[in-house]
mmCIF file of C-alpha atoms and ligand atoms in Angstrom:
data_model
loop_
_atom_site.group_PDB
_atom_site.id
_atom_site.type_symbol
_atom_site.label_atom_id
_atom_site.label_comp_id
_atom_site.label_asym_id
_atom_site.label_seq_id
_atom_site.Cartn_x
_atom_site.Cartn_y
_atom_site.Cartn_z
ATOM 1 C CA MET A 6 17.951 39.860 -14.832
ATOM 2 C CA ARG A 7 16.557 37.574 -17.499
ATOM 3 C CA ARG A 8 12.865 37.262 -17.496
ATOM 4 C CA SER A 9 11.848 33.462 -18.042
ATOM 5 C CA LEU A 10 9.533 32.795 -20.793
ATOM 6 C CA VAL A 11 7.204 29.954 -21.306
ATOM 7 C CA VAL A 12 6.075 29.400 -25.166
ATOM 8 C CA GLY A 13 3.365 26.918 -26.178
ATOM 9 C CA ASN A 14 3.752 26.140 -29.811
ATOM 10 C CA TRP A 15 0.232 24.350 -30.767
ATOM 11 C CA LYS A 16 1.510 23.664 -33.937
ATOM 12 C CA MET A 17 -1.543 22.588 -36.475
ATOM 13 C CA ASN A 18 -3.882 21.381 -33.830
ATOM 14 C CA GLY A 19 -7.106 22.222 -32.409
ATOM 15 C CA SER A 20 -10.218 23.874 -33.764
ATOM 16 C CA LYS A 21 -12.068 26.956 -32.962
ATOM 17 C CA SER A 22 -13.723 25.825 -29.973
ATOM 18 C CA SER A 23 -10.739 23.882 -28.715
ATOM 19 C CA ALA A 24 -8.547 26.947 -29.246
ATOM 20 C CA ILE A 25 -11.475 28.812 -26.892
ATOM 21 C CA SER A 26 -11.270 26.282 -24.142
ATOM 22 C CA LEU A 27 -7.680 25.958 -23.672
ATOM 23 C CA LEU A 28 -7.472 29.629 -23.683
ATOM 24 C CA THR A 29 -10.401 29.879 -20.961
ATOM 25 C CA GLY A 30 -8.582 27.236 -19.059
ATOM 26 C CA LEU A 31 -5.243 28.620 -19.456
ATOM 27 C CA LYS A 32 -6.632 32.297 -18.311
ATOM 28 C CA ALA A 33 -8.166 30.871 -15.057
ATOM 29 C CA SER A 34 -5.292 28.364 -13.860
ATOM 30 C CA LEU A 35 -2.222 30.921 -14.797
ATOM 31 C CA ALA A 36 -4.376 34.106 -12.977
ATOM 32 C CA ASP A 37 -1.934 33.962 -10.079
ATOM 33 C CA VAL A 38 1.470 33.296 -12.164
ATOM 34 C CA SER A 39 3.944 35.885 -11.841
ATOM 35 C CA GLY A 40 7.445 36.352 -12.471
ATOM 36 C CA VAL A 41 7.376 34.230 -15.416
ATOM 37 C CA GLU A 42 6.138 35.572 -19.262
ATOM 38 C CA VAL A 43 3.819 33.116 -20.812
ATOM 39 C CA CYS A 44 2.979 33.164 -24.389
ATOM 40 C CA VAL A 45 0.997 31.167 -26.734
ATOM 41 C CA CYS A 46 1.206 30.407 -30.415
ATOM 42 C CA PRO A 47 -2.115 29.247 -31.826
ATOM 43 C CA PRO A 48 -2.196 28.500 -35.763
ATOM 44 C CA TYR A 49 -2.759 31.850 -37.559
ATOM 45 C CA ILE A 50 -6.413 31.457 -38.108
ATOM 46 C CA TYR A 51 -7.026 31.939 -34.481
ATOM 47 C CA LEU A 52 -4.544 34.293 -33.862
ATOM 48 C CA SER A 53 -6.351 37.609 -34.076
ATOM 49 C CA GLU A 54 -9.700 36.491 -32.335
ATOM 50 C CA ALA A 55 -7.822 34.868 -29.506
ATOM 51 C CA SER A 56 -5.525 37.861 -28.806
ATOM 52 C CA ASP A 57 -8.862 40.166 -29.026
ATOM 53 C CA SER A 58 -11.006 37.665 -26.775
ATOM 54 C CA PHE A 59 -7.821 37.099 -24.145
ATOM 55 C CA ALA A 60 -6.538 40.441 -24.237
ATOM 56 C CA ASP A 61 -7.518 40.926 -20.463
ATOM 57 C CA THR A 62 -5.096 37.993 -19.349
ATOM 58 C CA LYS A 63 -1.474 37.561 -18.803
ATOM 59 C CA LEU A 64 -1.144 35.422 -21.924
ATOM 60 C CA ALA A 65 0.836 36.927 -24.715
ATOM 61 C CA PHE A 66 0.323 35.761 -28.204
ATOM 62 C CA GLY A 67 2.818 34.525 -31.009
ATOM 63 C CA ALA A 68 2.660 33.308 -34.366
ATOM 64 C CA GLN A 69 4.281 30.136 -35.480
ATOM 65 C CA ASP A 70 5.839 31.799 -38.549
ATOM 66 C CA VAL A 71 5.880 35.114 -40.577
ATOM 67 C CA SER A 72 6.487 35.494 -44.139
ATOM 68 C CA GLY A 73 9.920 36.247 -45.120
ATOM 69 C CA ASN A 74 8.832 37.536 -48.511
ATOM 70 C CA ALA A 75 7.642 41.325 -47.502
ATOM 71 C CA GLU A 76 7.044 43.203 -44.595
ATOM 72 C CA ALA A 77 3.570 44.648 -45.228
ATOM 73 C CA GLY A 78 1.885 42.906 -47.965
ATOM 74 C CA GLY A 79 2.118 42.057 -51.502
ATOM 75 C CA ALA A 80 1.430 39.289 -54.017
ATOM 76 C CA TYR A 81 2.450 36.216 -52.330
ATOM 77 C CA THR A 82 -0.358 33.631 -52.046
ATOM 78 C CA GLY A 83 -0.801 32.002 -48.668
ATOM 79 C CA GLU A 84 1.588 33.950 -46.604
ATOM 80 C CA VAL A 85 1.146 36.091 -43.340
ATOM 81 C CA SER A 86 3.197 39.528 -43.097
ATOM 82 C CA ALA A 87 5.152 40.708 -39.801
ATOM 83 C CA ALA A 88 2.560 44.054 -40.029
ATOM 84 C CA MET A 89 -0.603 41.500 -40.097
ATOM 85 C CA LEU A 90 0.870 39.542 -37.250
ATOM 86 C CA SER A 91 1.591 43.206 -35.357
ATOM 87 C CA ASP A 92 -2.079 44.138 -36.195
ATOM 88 C CA ALA A 93 -3.438 40.541 -34.631
ATOM 89 C CA GLY A 94 -1.740 41.496 -31.479
ATOM 90 C CA CYS A 95 1.334 39.490 -31.583
ATOM 91 C CA GLN A 96 4.245 39.884 -29.479
ATOM 92 C CA TYR A 97 6.508 37.087 -30.315
ATOM 93 C CA ALA A 98 7.049 34.877 -33.836
ATOM 94 C CA ILE A 99 8.806 31.595 -33.952
ATOM 95 C CA VAL A 100 11.309 31.737 -36.611
ATOM 96 C CA GLY A 101 13.260 28.822 -38.029
ATOM 97 C CA HIS A 102 11.603 25.583 -36.441
ATOM 98 C CA SER A 103 12.918 22.606 -37.328
ATOM 99 C CA GLU A 104 9.869 21.295 -38.772
ATOM 100 C CA ARG A 105 9.904 24.445 -41.057
ATOM 101 C CA ARG A 106 13.430 24.215 -42.091
ATOM 102 C CA GLU A 107 13.064 20.447 -42.628
ATOM 103 C CA TYR A 108 9.507 20.185 -44.463
ATOM 104 C CA PHE A 109 9.669 23.797 -46.123
ATOM 105 C CA GLY A 110 13.338 23.983 -46.894
ATOM 106 C CA GLU A 111 13.871 27.316 -45.253
ATOM 107 C CA SER A 112 17.026 29.202 -46.201
ATOM 108 C CA ALA A 113 19.439 31.158 -43.960
ATOM 109 C CA ASP A 114 18.814 34.250 -46.154
ATOM 110 C CA LEU A 115 14.868 33.788 -45.887
ATOM 111 C CA LEU A 116 15.135 33.012 -41.885
ATOM 112 C CA ALA A 117 16.960 36.300 -41.811
ATOM 113 C CA LYS A 118 14.517 38.421 -43.609
ATOM 114 C CA LYS A 119 11.940 36.704 -41.441
ATOM 115 C CA VAL A 120 13.977 37.989 -38.282
ATOM 116 C CA GLU A 121 14.164 41.737 -39.795
ATOM 117 C CA PHE A 122 10.690 42.146 -40.910
ATOM 118 C CA LEU A 123 9.231 41.052 -37.428
ATOM 119 C CA LEU A 124 11.714 43.226 -35.403
ATOM 120 C CA SER A 125 10.459 46.307 -37.732
ATOM 121 C CA GLU A 126 7.292 45.420 -36.420
ATOM 122 C CA LYS A 127 8.585 45.275 -32.762
ATOM 123 C CA ILE A 128 7.768 41.565 -32.677
ATOM 124 C CA THR A 129 10.055 39.554 -30.697
ATOM 125 C CA PRO A 130 11.551 36.684 -32.887
ATOM 126 C CA ILE A 131 12.101 33.076 -31.035
ATOM 127 C CA LEU A 132 14.901 31.473 -33.352
ATOM 128 C CA CYS A 133 14.640 27.847 -33.191
ATOM 129 C CA VAL A 134 18.045 26.150 -33.321
ATOM 130 C CA GLY A 135 19.128 22.713 -33.067
ATOM 131 C CA GLU A 136 20.855 19.308 -34.247
ATOM 132 C CA LYS A 137 19.502 16.285 -36.299
ATOM 133 C CA LEU A 138 20.116 12.983 -34.790
ATOM 134 C CA GLU A 139 22.443 12.082 -37.254
ATOM 135 C CA ASP A 140 24.459 15.562 -36.165
ATOM 136 C CA ARG A 141 24.250 14.704 -32.675
ATOM 137 C CA GLU A 142 26.083 11.047 -33.616
ATOM 138 C CA SER A 143 28.431 11.928 -35.710
ATOM 139 C CA GLY A 144 29.860 14.467 -33.055
ATOM 140 C CA LEU A 145 28.769 17.675 -35.192
ATOM 141 C CA HIS A 146 25.965 19.260 -32.794
ATOM 142 C CA GLU A 147 27.748 22.278 -31.683
ATOM 143 C CA ARG A 148 29.097 22.986 -35.303
ATOM 144 C CA VAL A 149 25.646 22.827 -36.521
ATOM 145 C CA VAL A 150 24.318 25.012 -33.892
ATOM 146 C CA ASN A 151 27.295 27.753 -34.195
ATOM 147 C CA GLY A 152 26.250 27.705 -37.908
ATOM 148 C CA GLN A 153 22.625 28.052 -37.210
ATOM 149 C CA LEU A 154 23.399 31.263 -35.046
ATOM 150 C CA MET A 155 26.280 32.759 -37.176
ATOM 151 C CA ASP A 156 23.361 32.649 -40.357
ATOM 152 C CA ILE A 157 21.845 35.345 -38.516
ATOM 153 C CA VAL A 158 24.846 37.357 -37.414
ATOM 154 C CA ASP A 159 26.385 37.175 -40.724
ATOM 155 C CA ARG A 160 23.409 38.784 -42.548
ATOM 156 C CA LEU A 161 22.255 41.089 -39.461
ATOM 157 C CA GLY A 162 24.709 41.486 -37.530
ATOM 158 C CA VAL A 163 25.173 40.299 -33.767
ATOM 159 C CA ASP A 164 23.052 43.660 -32.378
ATOM 160 C CA VAL A 165 19.901 41.662 -33.302
ATOM 161 C CA PHE A 166 20.977 39.120 -30.579
ATOM 162 C CA SER A 167 19.555 41.570 -28.185
ATOM 163 C CA GLN A 168 16.073 41.578 -29.524
ATOM 164 C CA ILE A 169 15.561 38.120 -30.042
ATOM 165 C CA VAL A 170 14.945 34.988 -28.052
ATOM 166 C CA VAL A 171 16.603 31.720 -29.010
ATOM 167 C CA ALA A 172 15.244 28.352 -28.487
ATOM 168 C CA TYR A 173 17.783 25.300 -28.621
ATOM 169 C CA GLU A 174 15.359 22.375 -29.715
ATOM 170 C CA PRO A 175 17.703 19.140 -30.464
ATOM 171 C CA VAL A 176 15.294 17.515 -33.391
ATOM 172 C CA TRP A 177 15.866 13.976 -32.301
ATOM 173 C CA ALA A 178 14.236 15.147 -28.955
ATOM 174 C CA ILE A 179 11.247 17.160 -30.338
ATOM 175 C CA GLY A 180 7.670 14.850 -29.919
ATOM 176 C CA THR A 181 9.626 11.592 -29.320
ATOM 177 C CA GLY A 182 9.510 11.752 -25.647
ATOM 178 C CA LEU A 183 13.376 11.944 -25.346
ATOM 179 C CA THR A 184 14.918 15.036 -23.606
ATOM 180 C CA ALA A 185 18.308 16.118 -24.035
ATOM 181 C CA THR A 186 20.276 16.843 -21.119
ATOM 182 C CA PRO A 187 20.668 20.270 -22.420
ATOM 183 C CA GLN A 188 22.560 22.642 -20.098
ATOM 184 C CA GLN A 189 25.918 22.060 -22.211
ATOM 185 C CA MET A 190 24.328 22.913 -25.483
ATOM 186 C CA HIS A 191 22.814 26.476 -23.868
ATOM 187 C CA ALA A 192 26.093 27.007 -22.181
ATOM 188 C CA PHE A 193 27.751 26.351 -25.746
ATOM 189 C CA ILE A 194 25.242 29.082 -27.415
ATOM 190 C CA ARG A 195 25.685 31.558 -24.326
ATOM 191 C CA LYS A 196 29.636 30.928 -25.094
ATOM 192 C CA ALA A 197 29.118 31.582 -28.827
ATOM 193 C CA ILE A 198 27.294 34.696 -28.667
ATOM 194 C CA SER A 199 29.719 35.890 -25.866
ATOM 195 C CA ALA A 200 32.530 35.741 -28.266
ATOM 196 C CA LEU A 201 30.864 38.484 -30.188
ATOM 197 C CA ASP A 202 29.108 40.279 -27.605
ATOM 198 C CA LEU A 203 29.504 39.948 -23.406
ATOM 199 C CA ALA A 204 26.497 42.035 -22.574
ATOM 200 C CA ILE A 205 24.231 40.522 -25.596
ATOM 201 C CA ALA A 206 25.102 37.157 -24.254
ATOM 202 C CA ASP A 207 24.437 37.671 -20.687
ATOM 203 C CA GLU A 208 21.136 39.196 -21.355
ATOM 204 C CA ILE A 209 19.723 36.913 -24.173
ATOM 205 C CA ARG A 210 16.969 34.298 -23.551
ATOM 206 C CA LEU A 211 17.771 30.832 -24.265
ATOM 207 C CA LEU A 212 14.785 28.289 -24.360
ATOM 208 C CA TYR A 213 14.821 24.589 -24.371
ATOM 209 C CA GLY A 214 12.575 22.766 -26.518
ATOM 210 C CA GLY A 215 11.789 19.068 -27.381
ATOM 211 C CA SER A 216 9.358 17.072 -25.240
ATOM 212 C CA VAL A 217 9.396 19.226 -22.178
ATOM 213 C CA LYS A 218 6.795 17.741 -20.290
ATOM 214 C CA PRO A 219 5.724 18.574 -16.307
ATOM 215 C CA ASP A 220 7.797 15.788 -15.006
ATOM 216 C CA ASN A 221 10.971 17.095 -16.369
ATOM 217 C CA ALA A 222 10.123 20.801 -16.560
ATOM 218 C CA LYS A 223 11.663 21.526 -12.988
ATOM 219 C CA ASP A 224 15.043 19.947 -13.650
ATOM 220 C CA LEU A 225 15.345 21.753 -16.965
ATOM 221 C CA PHE A 226 14.719 24.892 -15.677
ATOM 222 C CA ALA A 227 17.039 24.471 -12.771
ATOM 223 C CA MET A 228 20.018 24.667 -15.314
ATOM 224 C CA GLN A 229 21.827 27.750 -15.172
ATOM 225 C CA ASP A 230 21.437 28.819 -18.915
ATOM 226 C CA ILE A 231 17.854 27.789 -19.390
ATOM 227 C CA ASP A 232 15.438 30.896 -19.197
ATOM 228 C CA GLY A 233 12.332 28.835 -20.220
ATOM 229 C CA ALA A 234 10.592 26.315 -22.940
ATOM 230 C CA LEU A 235 9.182 26.264 -26.000
ATOM 231 C CA VAL A 236 6.734 23.430 -25.350
ATOM 232 C CA GLY A 237 4.861 21.413 -28.157
ATOM 233 C CA GLY A 238 2.545 18.375 -27.435
ATOM 234 C CA ALA A 239 2.229 19.404 -23.938
ATOM 235 C CA CYS A 240 0.901 22.572 -24.232
ATOM 236 C CA LEU A 241 -2.428 21.323 -25.830
ATOM 237 C CA ASP A 242 -3.579 20.079 -22.211
ATOM 238 C CA VAL A 243 -4.256 23.071 -19.877
ATOM 239 C CA GLU A 244 -3.110 20.970 -16.893
ATOM 240 C CA SER A 245 0.136 20.306 -18.288
ATOM 241 C CA PHE A 246 1.280 23.033 -19.661
ATOM 242 C CA SER A 247 0.014 25.036 -16.437
ATOM 243 C CA LEU A 248 2.522 22.673 -14.502
ATOM 244 C CA ILE A 249 5.104 23.660 -16.716
ATOM 245 C CA VAL A 250 4.670 27.427 -16.323
ATOM 246 C CA LYS A 251 4.553 26.761 -12.667
ATOM 247 C CA ALA A 252 7.604 24.832 -12.593
ATOM 248 C CA GLN A 253 9.337 27.795 -13.966
ATOM 249 C CA GLU A 254 7.825 30.028 -11.641
ATOM 250 C CA THR A 255 8.894 27.924 -8.390
ATOM 251 C CA VAL A 256 12.693 27.545 -9.555
HETATM 252 P P1 LIG B 233 7.308 18.691 -28.233
HETATM 253 O O1 LIG B 233 7.800 20.201 -29.498
HETATM 254 O O2 LIG B 233 7.357 19.761 -27.017
HETATM 255 O O3 LIG B 233 6.137 18.054 -28.815
HETATM 256 O O4 LIG B 233 8.622 17.991 -28.168
HETATM 257 C C1 LIG B 233 8.341 21.000 -29.135
HETATM 258 C C2 LIG B 233 8.554 21.676 -30.289
HETATM 259 O O5 LIG B 233 8.258 21.247 -31.326
HETATM 260 O O6 LIG B 233 8.852 23.323 -30.571
#
């Protein structure tokens, strides 16, 4: 039985005080939630204090990225290592978000390193995959997504999929208000993994991301292969994020 997971990706938003008020609101509104795991991913700079101050809540904490240069430390200005994330109380970290693939040119080798370093620090990677609009329009979406999955399999083996979460986020649906009808792609991803290992495919949690809102969450979560969501814009508002979590709880 797959445990559902709803993740809030704050991206580069907020301030010290807004972070505290968002977390205070979530602590209260999600106090009774059970049966769904909830993770928030603030910017690095707020992570450590947030996870210390809100350790007595049901919230798990995650990072939006991690260094792929070294697991612990080294001369990598501006980077944050997996060991540091572990120290800061992270249980999850997003890897390969489309904004990082696009704006920071992250390569398959680098992403595999990030996954490897996180796993050795016992942090669960949330691996993002998804096609761009032009891929979708030219019918290449399955090939692109399969390629992103196999980039990891080729470098780390299929067994790592027993320790990661995959988030399918069609790039054209992120922050645009457009949502995919993603069941087909989630089924495709599960099938691609099942061709390599049936048990892992059955157990891996597959999230959907891209304009998830309170009014579409229930329909998305009702889809057979969707085990939760990676939420951007709507996670910055206590009520919206809580409604999304509760929609997952009641499916
Ligand atoms: P969005 O972002 O919910 O604002 O579309 C999702 C994401 O980028 O993870």
